[in-house]
Tab-separated table of N, CA and C in Angstrom:
chain	number	residue	atom	x	y	z
A	1	MET	N	-6.263	84.000	22.026
A	1	MET	CA	-5.754	85.185	22.703
A	1	MET	C	-5.078	86.107	21.680
A	2	MET	N	-5.426	87.381	21.761
A	2	MET	CA	-4.851	88.347	20.820
A	2	MET	C	-3.532	88.886	21.344
A	3	LYS	N	-2.567	88.932	20.442
A	3	LYS	CA	-1.267	89.496	20.795
A	3	LYS	C	-1.206	90.937	20.318
A	4	ASN	N	-0.470	91.731	21.055
A	4	ASN	CA	-0.270	93.116	20.639
A	4	ASN	C	0.927	93.210	19.705
A	5	LYS	N	0.783	94.075	18.713
A	5	LYS	CA	1.855	94.328	17.752
A	5	LYS	C	1.963	95.829	17.558
A	6	LYS	N	3.056	96.243	16.958
A	6	LYS	CA	3.247	97.671	16.695
A	6	LYS	C	3.133	97.946	15.207
A	7	ILE	N	2.517	99.080	14.910
A	7	ILE	CA	2.512	99.593	13.548
A	7	ILE	C	3.293	100.897	13.572
A	8	TYR	N	3.781	101.297	12.414
A	8	TYR	CA	4.647	102.471	12.337
A	8	TYR	C	4.126	103.458	11.306
A	9	MET	N	4.192	104.711	11.679
A	9	MET	CA	3.829	105.796	10.776
A	9	MET	C	5.094	106.603	10.515
A	10	LEU	N	5.404	106.806	9.249
A	10	LEU	CA	6.580	107.586	8.861
A	10	LEU	C	6.118	108.915	8.306
A	11	LEU	N	6.687	109.971	8.797
A	11	LEU	CA	6.499	111.297	8.218
A	11	LEU	C	7.857	111.691	7.672
A	12	THR	N	7.906	112.065	6.395
A	12	THR	CA	9.200	112.320	5.767
A	12	THR	C	9.243	113.642	5.026
A	13	ASP	N	10.470	114.090	4.839
A	13	ASP	CA	10.788	115.237	3.987
A	13	ASP	C	11.904	114.767	3.067
A	14	THR	N	11.549	114.500	1.812
A	14	THR	CA	12.539	113.984	0.859
A	14	THR	C	13.355	115.088	0.208
A	15	GLY	N	12.907	116.326	0.353
A	15	GLY	CA	13.645	117.442	-0.224
A	15	GLY	C	13.411	117.651	-1.705
A	16	THR	N	12.460	116.926	-2.306
A	16	THR	CA	12.181	117.116	-3.734
A	16	THR	C	11.514	118.474	-3.961
A	17	LEU	N	11.474	118.894	-5.196
A	17	LEU	CA	10.830	120.159	-5.542
A	17	LEU	C	9.367	120.161	-5.103
A	18	PHE	N	8.653	119.068	-5.357
A	18	PHE	CA	7.244	118.971	-4.972
A	18	PHE	C	7.097	119.090	-3.456
A	19	THR	N	7.956	118.408	-2.722
A	19	THR	CA	7.933	118.477	-1.260
A	19	THR	C	8.222	119.896	-0.778
A	20	ARG	N	9.193	120.546	-1.399
A	20	ARG	CA	9.527	121.919	-0.994
A	20	ARG	C	8.367	122.870	-1.266
A	21	MET	N	7.637	122.649	-2.362
A	21	MET	CA	6.470	123.491	-2.658
A	21	MET	C	5.391	123.305	-1.589
A	22	ILE	N	5.141	122.060	-1.202
A	22	ILE	CA	4.144	121.789	-0.157
A	22	ILE	C	4.602	122.398	1.164
A	23	LYS	N	5.886	122.274	1.455
A	23	LYS	CA	6.447	122.798	2.707
A	23	LYS	C	6.319	124.322	2.791
A	24	LEU	N	6.455	124.999	1.657
A	24	LEU	CA	6.265	126.455	1.638
A	24	LEU	C	4.872	126.824	2.115
A	25	TYR	N	3.889	126.017	1.738
A	25	TYR	CA	2.514	126.285	2.139
A	25	TYR	C	2.265	125.878	3.593
A	26	THR	N	2.676	124.664	3.969
A	26	THR	CA	2.325	124.140	5.300
A	26	THR	C	3.185	124.708	6.424
A	27	LYS	N	4.411	125.070	6.090
A	27	LYS	CA	5.385	125.520	7.098
A	27	LYS	C	5.680	124.422	8.135
A	28	LYS	N	5.479	123.166	7.748
A	28	LYS	CA	5.723	122.015	8.623
A	28	LYS	C	6.946	121.253	8.119
A	29	PRO	N	7.705	120.622	9.020
A	29	PRO	CA	8.933	119.944	8.593
A	29	PRO	C	8.701	118.668	7.782
A	30	PHE	N	7.576	117.982	8.005
A	30	PHE	CA	7.323	116.712	7.323
A	30	PHE	C	5.985	116.778	6.600
A	31	ASN	N	6.005	116.492	5.304
A	31	ASN	CA	4.792	116.645	4.501
A	31	ASN	C	4.434	115.410	3.688
A	32	HIS	N	5.020	114.281	4.023
A	32	HIS	CA	4.640	113.016	3.387
A	32	HIS	C	4.430	111.986	4.486
A	33	ALA	N	3.345	111.220	4.381
A	33	ALA	CA	3.012	110.202	5.381
A	33	ALA	C	2.955	108.826	4.732
A	34	SER	N	3.443	107.841	5.466
A	34	SER	CA	3.419	106.441	5.035
A	34	SER	C	3.104	105.592	6.255
A	35	ILE	N	2.705	104.362	6.010
A	35	ILE	CA	2.427	103.443	7.114
A	35	ILE	C	3.170	102.135	6.881
A	36	ALA	N	3.686	101.566	7.962
A	36	ALA	CA	4.382	100.276	7.904
A	36	ALA	C	3.816	99.390	9.001
A	37	LEU	N	3.677	98.116	8.692
A	37	LEU	CA	3.138	97.179	9.667
A	37	LEU	C	4.231	96.344	10.322
A	38	ASP	N	5.499	96.723	10.097
A	38	ASP	CA	6.626	96.012	10.704
A	38	ASP	C	7.709	97.016	11.103
A	39	GLU	N	8.439	96.712	12.176
A	39	GLU	CA	9.429	97.652	12.706
A	39	GLU	C	10.649	97.821	11.812
A	40	ASN	N	10.910	96.862	10.928
A	40	ASN	CA	12.052	96.977	10.021
A	40	ASN	C	11.726	97.803	8.786
A	41	LEU	N	10.487	98.243	8.696
A	41	LEU	CA	10.020	99.092	7.592
A	41	LEU	C	10.237	98.421	6.239
A	42	MET	N	9.995	97.121	6.199
A	42	MET	CA	10.121	96.383	4.935
A	42	MET	C	8.894	96.600	4.050
A	43	GLY	N	7.754	96.791	4.661
A	43	GLY	CA	6.526	97.078	3.918
A	43	GLY	C	6.033	98.453	4.298
A	44	VAL	N	6.385	99.456	3.517
A	44	VAL	CA	5.988	100.845	3.773
A	44	VAL	C	5.042	101.246	2.647
A	45	TYR	N	3.845	101.681	3.006
A	45	TYR	CA	2.806	101.942	2.008
A	45	TYR	C	2.322	103.382	2.082
A	46	SER	N	1.992	103.906	0.909
A	46	SER	CA	1.494	105.274	0.849
A	46	SER	C	0.885	105.530	-0.525
A	47	PHE	N	0.513	106.768	-0.732
A	47	PHE	CA	0.164	107.260	-2.061
A	47	PHE	C	1.159	108.360	-2.371
A	48	GLY	N	1.759	108.266	-3.519
A	48	GLY	CA	2.772	109.234	-3.907
A	48	GLY	C	3.128	109.047	-5.365
A	49	ARG	N	4.297	109.543	-5.713
A	49	ARG	CA	4.714	109.492	-7.119
A	49	ARG	C	4.950	108.056	-7.562
A	50	THR	N	4.483	107.773	-8.773
A	50	THR	CA	4.754	106.475	-9.391
A	50	THR	C	5.796	106.624	-10.491
A	51	SER	N	6.129	107.879	-10.804
A	51	SER	CA	7.160	108.178	-11.792
A	51	SER	C	8.248	108.980	-11.092
A	52	ARG	N	9.455	108.521	-11.200
A	52	ARG	CA	10.563	109.192	-10.516
A	52	ARG	C	10.735	110.634	-10.982
A	53	ARG	N	10.476	110.879	-12.244
A	53	ARG	CA	10.728	112.196	-12.818
A	53	ARG	C	9.546	113.159	-12.729
A	54	ASN	N	8.349	112.639	-12.519
A	54	ASN	CA	7.173	113.503	-12.542
A	54	ASN	C	6.310	113.271	-11.305
A	55	PRO	N	6.285	114.234	-10.376
A	55	PRO	CA	5.514	114.051	-9.147
A	55	PRO	C	4.004	114.083	-9.368
A	56	PHE	N	3.565	114.459	-10.557
A	56	PHE	CA	2.131	114.551	-10.814
A	56	PHE	C	1.536	113.219	-11.266
A	57	PHE	N	2.389	112.229	-11.581
A	57	PHE	CA	1.914	110.876	-11.849
A	57	PHE	C	2.044	110.110	-10.545
A	58	GLY	N	0.917	109.764	-9.971
A	58	GLY	CA	0.988	109.102	-8.681
A	58	GLY	C	-0.138	108.123	-8.470
A	59	GLY	N	-0.001	107.380	-7.394
A	59	GLY	CA	-0.993	106.394	-7.007
A	59	GLY	C	-0.484	105.627	-5.810
A	60	PHE	N	-0.993	104.418	-5.636
A	60	PHE	CA	-0.568	103.562	-4.538
A	60	PHE	C	0.887	103.165	-4.747
A	61	VAL	N	1.681	103.272	-3.684
A	61	VAL	CA	3.089	102.887	-3.770
A	61	VAL	C	3.500	102.061	-2.556
A	62	LYS	N	4.312	101.044	-2.829
A	62	LYS	CA	5.020	100.342	-1.760
A	62	LYS	C	6.413	100.934	-1.795
A	63	GLU	N	6.726	101.701	-0.770
A	63	GLU	CA	7.972	102.465	-0.770
A	63	GLU	C	9.147	101.608	-0.312
A	64	ASN	N	10.250	101.778	-0.990
A	64	ASN	CA	11.499	101.142	-0.606
A	64	ASN	C	12.365	102.251	-0.019
A	65	ILE	N	12.496	102.255	1.289
A	65	ILE	CA	13.196	103.369	1.933
A	65	ILE	C	14.700	103.348	1.688
A	66	SER	N	15.193	102.328	0.985
A	66	SER	CA	16.604	102.294	0.593
A	66	SER	C	16.832	102.955	-0.757
A	67	GLU	N	15.749	103.303	-1.460
A	67	GLU	CA	15.879	103.929	-2.778
A	67	GLU	C	16.469	105.328	-2.675
A	68	GLU	N	16.962	105.785	-3.804
A	68	GLU	CA	17.610	107.095	-3.893
A	68	GLU	C	16.729	108.231	-3.369
A	69	LEU	N	15.420	108.175	-3.637
A	69	LEU	CA	14.501	109.226	-3.190
A	69	LEU	C	14.607	109.473	-1.688
A	70	PHE	N	14.866	108.409	-0.916
A	70	PHE	CA	14.896	108.523	0.541
A	70	PHE	C	16.307	108.637	1.114
A	71	THR	N	17.334	108.655	0.264
A	71	THR	CA	18.724	108.654	0.720
A	71	THR	C	19.015	109.755	1.731
A	72	ASN	N	18.574	110.961	1.440
A	72	ASN	CA	18.841	112.083	2.341
A	72	ASN	C	17.590	112.574	3.057
A	73	ALA	N	16.548	111.765	3.048
A	73	ALA	CA	15.278	112.178	3.654
A	73	ALA	C	15.404	112.315	5.163
A	74	LYS	N	14.764	113.349	5.670
A	74	LYS	CA	14.608	113.517	7.116
A	74	LYS	C	13.267	112.903	7.471
A	75	CYS	N	13.156	112.384	8.691
A	75	CYS	CA	11.906	111.717	9.045
A	75	CYS	C	11.598	111.816	10.530
A	76	ALA	N	10.352	111.532	10.822
A	76	ALA	CA	9.891	111.279	12.183
A	76	ALA	C	9.122	109.968	12.092
A	77	ILE	N	9.457	109.025	12.958
A	77	ILE	CA	8.810	107.717	12.945
A	77	ILE	C	8.070	107.545	14.267
A	78	TYR	N	6.805	107.181	14.132
A	78	TYR	CA	5.930	107.005	15.285
A	78	TYR	C	5.452	105.562	15.323
A	79	CYS	N	5.173	105.053	16.524
A	79	CYS	CA	4.607	103.710	16.608
A	79	CYS	C	3.367	103.723	17.482
A	80	CYS	N	2.570	102.699	17.287
A	80	CYS	CA	1.318	102.544	18.006
A	80	CYS	C	1.093	101.052	18.202
A	81	THR	N	0.550	100.675	19.335
A	81	THR	CA	0.262	99.276	19.607
A	81	THR	C	-1.164	98.944	19.179
A	82	VAL	N	-1.291	97.845	18.451
A	82	VAL	CA	-2.600	97.352	18.017
A	82	VAL	C	-2.651	95.844	18.279
A	83	ASN	N	-3.844	95.275	18.200
A	83	ASN	CA	-3.952	93.828	18.391
A	83	ASN	C	-3.977	93.110	17.041
A	84	ASP	N	-3.976	91.784	17.080
A	84	ASP	CA	-3.958	90.976	15.850
A	84	ASP	C	-5.131	91.300	14.936
A	85	TYR	N	-6.310	91.408	15.507
A	85	TYR	CA	-7.508	91.707	14.714
A	85	TYR	C	-7.328	93.018	13.951
A	86	GLN	N	-6.853	94.044	14.639
A	86	GLN	CA	-6.690	95.365	14.020
A	86	GLN	C	-5.624	95.341	12.925
A	87	ILE	N	-4.496	94.720	13.195
A	87	ILE	CA	-3.434	94.691	12.185
A	87	ILE	C	-3.863	93.845	10.981
A	88	ASN	N	-4.612	92.777	11.231
A	88	ASN	CA	-5.108	91.959	10.118
A	88	ASN	C	-6.082	92.740	9.247
A	89	LYS	N	-6.941	93.544	9.868
A	89	LYS	CA	-7.875	94.372	9.092
A	89	LYS	C	-7.120	95.406	8.256
A	90	MET	N	-6.114	96.044	8.862
A	90	MET	CA	-5.327	97.036	8.127
A	90	MET	C	-4.569	96.375	6.976
A	91	ASN	N	-3.973	95.232	7.253
A	91	ASN	CA	-3.212	94.524	6.225
A	91	ASN	C	-4.119	94.097	5.067
A	92	ALA	N	-5.308	93.588	5.368
A	92	ALA	CA	-6.245	93.173	4.316
A	92	ALA	C	-6.653	94.369	3.456
A	93	TYR	N	-6.866	95.504	4.091
A	93	TYR	CA	-7.244	96.725	3.370
A	93	TYR	C	-6.113	97.168	2.432
A	94	ILE	N	-4.891	97.184	2.951
A	94	ILE	CA	-3.732	97.567	2.132
A	94	ILE	C	-3.567	96.584	0.969
A	95	GLN	N	-3.680	95.284	1.251
A	95	GLN	CA	-3.505	94.271	0.200
A	95	GLN	C	-4.586	94.389	-0.871
A	96	LYS	N	-5.806	94.734	-0.454
A	96	LYS	CA	-6.890	94.922	-1.428
A	96	LYS	C	-6.552	96.071	-2.375
A	97	ILE	N	-6.093	97.182	-1.813
A	97	ILE	CA	-5.726	98.329	-2.649
A	97	ILE	C	-4.537	97.976	-3.538
A	98	GLU	N	-3.539	97.310	-2.958
A	98	GLU	CA	-2.358	96.937	-3.750
A	98	GLU	C	-2.742	96.014	-4.913
A	99	SER	N	-3.664	95.097	-4.681
A	99	SER	CA	-4.053	94.156	-5.743
A	99	SER	C	-4.849	94.829	-6.855
A	100	GLN	N	-5.388	96.021	-6.571
A	100	GLN	CA	-6.159	96.770	-7.565
A	100	GLN	C	-5.527	98.134	-7.837
A	101	LYS	N	-4.221	98.236	-7.631
A	101	LYS	CA	-3.574	99.550	-7.673
A	101	LYS	C	-3.740	100.282	-8.992
A	102	GLU	N	-3.985	99.557	-10.068
A	102	GLU	CA	-4.149	100.225	-11.364
A	102	GLU	C	-5.406	101.096	-11.421
A	103	ILE	N	-6.372	100.875	-10.523
A	103	ILE	CA	-7.580	101.718	-10.538
A	103	ILE	C	-7.483	102.896	-9.563
A	104	TYR	N	-6.405	102.937	-8.776
A	104	TYR	CA	-6.237	104.012	-7.792
A	104	TYR	C	-5.345	105.115	-8.344
A	105	ARG	N	-5.648	106.333	-7.961
A	105	ARG	CA	-4.907	107.511	-8.421
A	105	ARG	C	-4.487	108.362	-7.227
A	106	TYR	N	-3.516	109.219	-7.476
A	106	TYR	CA	-3.112	110.215	-6.488
A	106	TYR	C	-4.140	111.342	-6.506
A	107	ASN	N	-4.586	111.755	-5.339
A	107	ASN	CA	-5.623	112.776	-5.217
A	107	ASN	C	-5.003	114.178	-5.173
A	108	LEU	N	-4.463	114.616	-6.295
A	108	LEU	CA	-3.839	115.936	-6.378
A	108	LEU	C	-4.860	117.045	-6.122
A	109	LEU	N	-6.078	116.868	-6.629
A	109	LEU	CA	-7.123	117.872	-6.384
A	109	LEU	C	-7.456	117.969	-4.895
A	110	GLY	N	-7.286	116.866	-4.190
A	110	GLY	CA	-7.509	116.869	-2.747
A	110	GLY	C	-6.544	117.781	-2.009
A	111	LEU	N	-5.317	117.901	-2.519
A	111	LEU	CA	-4.351	118.821	-1.906
A	111	LEU	C	-4.815	120.262	-2.050
A	112	VAL	N	-5.390	120.578	-3.199
A	112	VAL	CA	-5.944	121.922	-3.416
A	112	VAL	C	-7.119	122.142	-2.469
A	113	ALA	N	-7.963	121.131	-2.317
A	113	ALA	CA	-9.120	121.240	-1.423
A	113	ALA	C	-8.684	121.494	0.023
A	114	ILE	N	-7.581	120.878	0.440
A	114	ILE	CA	-7.070	121.124	1.800
A	114	ILE	C	-6.727	122.601	1.973
A	115	MET	N	-6.095	123.181	0.960
A	115	MET	CA	-5.725	124.600	1.052
A	115	MET	C	-6.968	125.475	1.192
A	116	LEU	N	-8.080	125.021	0.640
A	116	LEU	CA	-9.342	125.765	0.724
A	116	LEU	C	-10.204	125.296	1.896
A	117	ASN	N	-9.692	124.319	2.653
A	117	ASN	CA	-10.410	123.707	3.771
A	117	ASN	C	-11.779	123.183	3.332
A	118	LYS	N	-11.801	122.544	2.173
A	118	LYS	CA	-13.036	121.991	1.607
A	118	LYS	C	-12.917	120.475	1.496
A	119	LYS	N	-13.902	119.775	2.023
A	119	LYS	CA	-13.956	118.321	1.902
A	119	LYS	C	-14.067	117.965	0.420
A	120	PHE	N	-13.225	117.040	-0.033
A	120	PHE	CA	-13.226	116.670	-1.443
A	120	PHE	C	-12.877	115.198	-1.573
A	121	ASN	N	-13.884	114.370	-1.708
A	121	ASN	CA	-13.664	112.930	-1.849
A	121	ASN	C	-13.663	112.547	-3.313
A	122	ARG	N	-12.678	111.771	-3.700
A	122	ARG	CA	-12.632	111.203	-5.051
A	122	ARG	C	-12.595	109.692	-4.906
A	123	GLU	N	-13.410	109.028	-5.679
A	123	GLU	CA	-13.427	107.575	-5.635
A	123	GLU	C	-12.084	107.033	-6.118
A	124	ASN	N	-11.551	106.086	-5.361
A	124	ASN	CA	-10.289	105.417	-5.710
A	124	ASN	C	-9.124	106.391	-5.868
A	125	ALA	N	-9.102	107.417	-5.051
A	125	ALA	CA	-7.995	108.384	-5.096
A	125	ALA	C	-7.680	108.848	-3.683
A	126	PHE	N	-6.402	108.908	-3.380
A	126	PHE	CA	-5.930	109.365	-2.076
A	126	PHE	C	-4.687	110.218	-2.274
A	127	PHE	N	-4.427	111.110	-1.324
A	127	PHE	CA	-3.087	111.648	-1.144
A	127	PHE	C	-2.539	110.926	0.077
A	128	CYS	N	-1.273	111.114	0.381
A	128	CYS	CA	-0.584	110.260	1.353
A	128	CYS	C	-1.255	110.183	2.722
A	129	SER	N	-1.518	111.320	3.347
A	129	SER	CA	-2.072	111.297	4.701
A	129	SER	C	-3.526	110.844	4.713
A	130	GLU	N	-4.246	111.100	3.643
A	130	GLU	CA	-5.622	110.608	3.517
A	130	GLU	C	-5.613	109.073	3.492
A	131	PHE	N	-4.664	108.495	2.759
A	131	PHE	CA	-4.529	107.038	2.704
A	131	PHE	C	-4.165	106.475	4.072
A	132	VAL	N	-3.152	107.039	4.734
A	132	VAL	CA	-2.733	106.538	6.045
A	132	VAL	C	-3.902	106.611	7.024
A	133	ALA	N	-4.638	107.716	7.024
A	133	ALA	CA	-5.799	107.852	7.907
A	133	ALA	C	-6.850	106.791	7.586
A	134	SER	N	-7.041	106.491	6.302
A	134	SER	CA	-8.040	105.476	5.931
A	134	SER	C	-7.613	104.084	6.406
A	135	VAL	N	-6.320	103.792	6.354
A	135	VAL	CA	-5.814	102.511	6.867
A	135	VAL	C	-6.063	102.436	8.374
A	136	LEU	N	-5.767	103.515	9.080
A	136	LEU	CA	-5.977	103.532	10.529
A	136	LEU	C	-7.457	103.364	10.874
A	137	MET	N	-8.323	104.010	10.124
A	137	MET	CA	-9.771	103.881	10.356
A	137	MET	C	-10.226	102.436	10.151
A	138	GLU	N	-9.613	101.740	9.229
A	138	GLU	CA	-9.963	100.346	8.945
A	138	GLU	C	-9.789	99.467	10.173
A	139	SER	N	-8.909	99.849	11.089
A	139	SER	CA	-8.632	99.038	12.272
A	139	SER	C	-9.732	99.123	13.316
A	140	ASP	N	-10.690	100.018	13.119
A	140	ASP	CA	-11.759	100.262	14.105
A	140	ASP	C	-11.202	100.788	15.425
A	141	ASN	N	-10.012	101.344	15.401
A	141	ASN	CA	-9.374	101.837	16.617
A	141	ASN	C	-9.137	103.341	16.576
A	142	PHE	N	-9.364	103.961	15.427
A	142	PHE	CA	-9.081	105.383	15.265
A	142	PHE	C	-10.307	106.103	14.734
A	143	ASN	N	-10.533	107.276	15.259
A	143	ASN	CA	-11.571	108.169	14.741
A	143	ASN	C	-10.951	109.545	14.622
A	144	PHE	N	-11.208	110.187	13.528
A	144	PHE	CA	-10.654	111.513	13.306
A	144	PHE	C	-11.771	112.540	13.400
A	145	GLU	N	-11.429	113.714	13.910
A	145	GLU	CA	-12.422	114.764	14.118
A	145	GLU	C	-12.827	115.459	12.832
A	146	LYS	N	-12.080	115.244	11.780
A	146	LYS	CA	-12.430	115.877	10.511
A	146	LYS	C	-12.441	114.831	9.407
A	147	PRO	N	-13.014	115.171	8.264
A	147	PRO	CA	-13.058	114.209	7.159
A	147	PRO	C	-11.652	113.766	6.749
A	148	LEU	N	-11.530	112.513	6.324
A	148	LEU	CA	-10.224	111.985	5.915
A	148	LEU	C	-9.607	112.810	4.804
A	149	SER	N	-10.445	113.413	3.964
A	149	SER	CA	-9.928	114.214	2.846
A	149	SER	C	-9.298	115.526	3.307
A	150	LEU	N	-9.382	115.812	4.606
A	150	LEU	CA	-8.741	117.019	5.151
A	150	LEU	C	-7.607	116.686	6.123
A	151	ILE	N	-7.292	115.403	6.271
A	151	ILE	CA	-6.234	114.978	7.199
A	151	ILE	C	-4.863	115.246	6.574
A	152	THR	N	-4.016	115.917	7.328
A	152	THR	CA	-2.656	116.230	6.884
A	152	THR	C	-1.649	115.375	7.670
A	153	PRO	N	-0.411	115.286	7.207
A	153	PRO	CA	0.605	114.597	8.005
A	153	PRO	C	0.712	115.184	9.420
A	154	HIS	N	0.545	116.487	9.543
A	154	HIS	CA	0.607	117.121	10.861
A	154	HIS	C	-0.526	116.624	11.763
A	155	ASP	N	-1.714	116.415	11.199
A	155	ASP	CA	-2.826	115.861	11.985
A	155	ASP	C	-2.483	114.462	12.482
A	156	LEU	N	-1.893	113.654	11.623
A	156	LEU	CA	-1.506	112.297	12.015
A	156	LEU	C	-0.473	112.338	13.136
A	157	GLN	N	0.438	113.282	13.041
A	157	GLN	CA	1.504	113.445	14.037
A	157	GLN	C	0.916	113.716	15.424
A	158	LYS	N	-0.231	114.365	15.469
A	158	LYS	CA	-0.863	114.721	16.740
A	158	LYS	C	-1.767	113.617	17.292
A	159	GLU	N	-1.923	112.528	16.550
A	159	GLU	CA	-2.792	111.429	16.992
A	159	GLU	C	-2.231	110.854	18.300
A	160	PRO	N	-3.005	110.915	19.411
A	160	PRO	CA	-2.472	110.536	20.728
A	160	PRO	C	-2.028	109.079	20.865
A	161	ALA	N	-2.539	108.177	20.047
A	161	ALA	CA	-2.156	106.764	20.162
A	161	ALA	C	-0.718	106.512	19.706
A	162	PHE	N	-0.145	107.442	18.952
A	162	PHE	CA	1.206	107.260	18.415
A	162	PHE	C	2.251	107.945	19.286
A	163	GLN	N	3.387	107.261	19.448
A	163	GLN	CA	4.522	107.833	20.175
A	163	GLN	C	5.708	107.952	19.218
A	164	LEU	N	6.411	109.059	19.333
A	164	LEU	CA	7.614	109.272	18.528
A	164	LEU	C	8.691	108.290	18.978
A	165	VAL	N	9.271	107.545	18.018
A	165	VAL	CA	10.348	106.607	18.351
A	165	VAL	C	11.678	107.011	17.724
A	166	TYR	N	11.632	107.848	16.691
A	166	TYR	CA	12.877	108.269	16.043
A	166	TYR	C	12.618	109.525	15.226
A	167	GLN	N	13.588	110.425	15.269
A	167	GLN	CA	13.556	111.591	14.390
A	167	GLN	C	14.983	111.859	13.936
A	168	GLY	N	15.152	112.042	12.640
A	168	GLY	CA	16.477	112.280	12.084
A	168	GLY	C	16.525	111.839	10.639
A	169	LYS	N	17.727	111.466	10.183
A	169	LYS	CA	17.882	110.986	8.809
A	169	LYS	C	17.332	109.567	8.703
A	170	LEU	N	16.469	109.356	7.729
A	170	LEU	CA	15.870	108.032	7.551
A	170	LEU	C	16.939	106.970	7.330
A	171	ALA	N	17.985	107.290	6.591
A	171	ALA	CA	19.062	106.328	6.328
A	171	ALA	C	19.725	105.865	7.623
A	172	ASP	N	19.800	106.725	8.631
A	172	ASP	CA	20.403	106.340	9.902
A	172	ASP	C	19.515	105.359	10.666
A	173	TYR	N	18.219	105.471	10.513
A	173	TYR	CA	17.287	104.543	11.169
A	173	TYR	C	17.405	103.148	10.578
A	174	THR	N	17.660	103.077	9.304
A	174	THR	CA	17.622	101.787	8.623
A	174	THR	C	18.973	101.091	8.534
A	175	LYS	N	20.017	101.697	9.059
A	175	LYS	CA	21.339	101.066	8.985
A	175	LYS	C	21.354	99.787	9.816
A	176	PRO	N	21.888	98.689	9.263
A	176	PRO	CA	21.999	97.455	10.047
A	176	PRO	C	22.803	97.715	11.313
A	177	GLY	N	22.333	97.178	12.415
A	177	GLY	CA	23.029	97.357	13.681
A	177	GLY	C	22.737	98.679	14.348
A	178	SER	N	21.901	99.490	13.731
A	178	SER	CA	21.550	100.776	14.320
A	178	SER	C	20.752	100.536	15.590
A	179	ASP	N	21.044	101.297	16.615
A	179	ASP	CA	20.279	101.150	17.851
A	179	ASP	C	19.200	102.224	17.957
A	180	SER	N	18.834	102.825	16.835
A	180	SER	CA	17.812	103.869	16.858
A	180	SER	C	16.402	103.300	16.793
A	181	ILE	N	16.268	101.988	16.527
A	181	ILE	CA	14.940	101.377	16.495
A	181	ILE	C	14.495	101.123	17.923
A	182	ALA	N	13.294	101.578	18.217
A	182	ALA	CA	12.758	101.415	19.579
A	182	ALA	C	12.335	99.985	19.809
């Protein structure tokens, strides 16, 4: 018998210069997407900066939401119910990428392609929302109306299977004893 579990999608605004530049273009409050397979957000995965000082060096990241980068981050956290089979498929996909993370890159050119509304696939390269969408597709439970290389955090936010469970400062969500977790 399959049990239902929840997965979590985080949309964040860290306030970094790179984030502010993207926000100027999108005019959206949240421009970074991550996925977590547990409600405590202990395993948060995305594609983003791998160098604290340089946002242009990026790739697969396991994010630690207690790190300085997220200290003052604003966020929206969404959850979705999936079954064991689906979560196992997503987890295997994430673990495969994590085990080969040295061959994966941040798809910076893909961000330019989004601005031009042009599909642009790069082998072993993702930007954050493209990665989250690919993880969701792995579950065989999600289909997107446009190519993954054009999926934005805002598109993920509109995915009907997800419900908003928290919006505010990320640090407030993660405080021990916080009652903001759904």
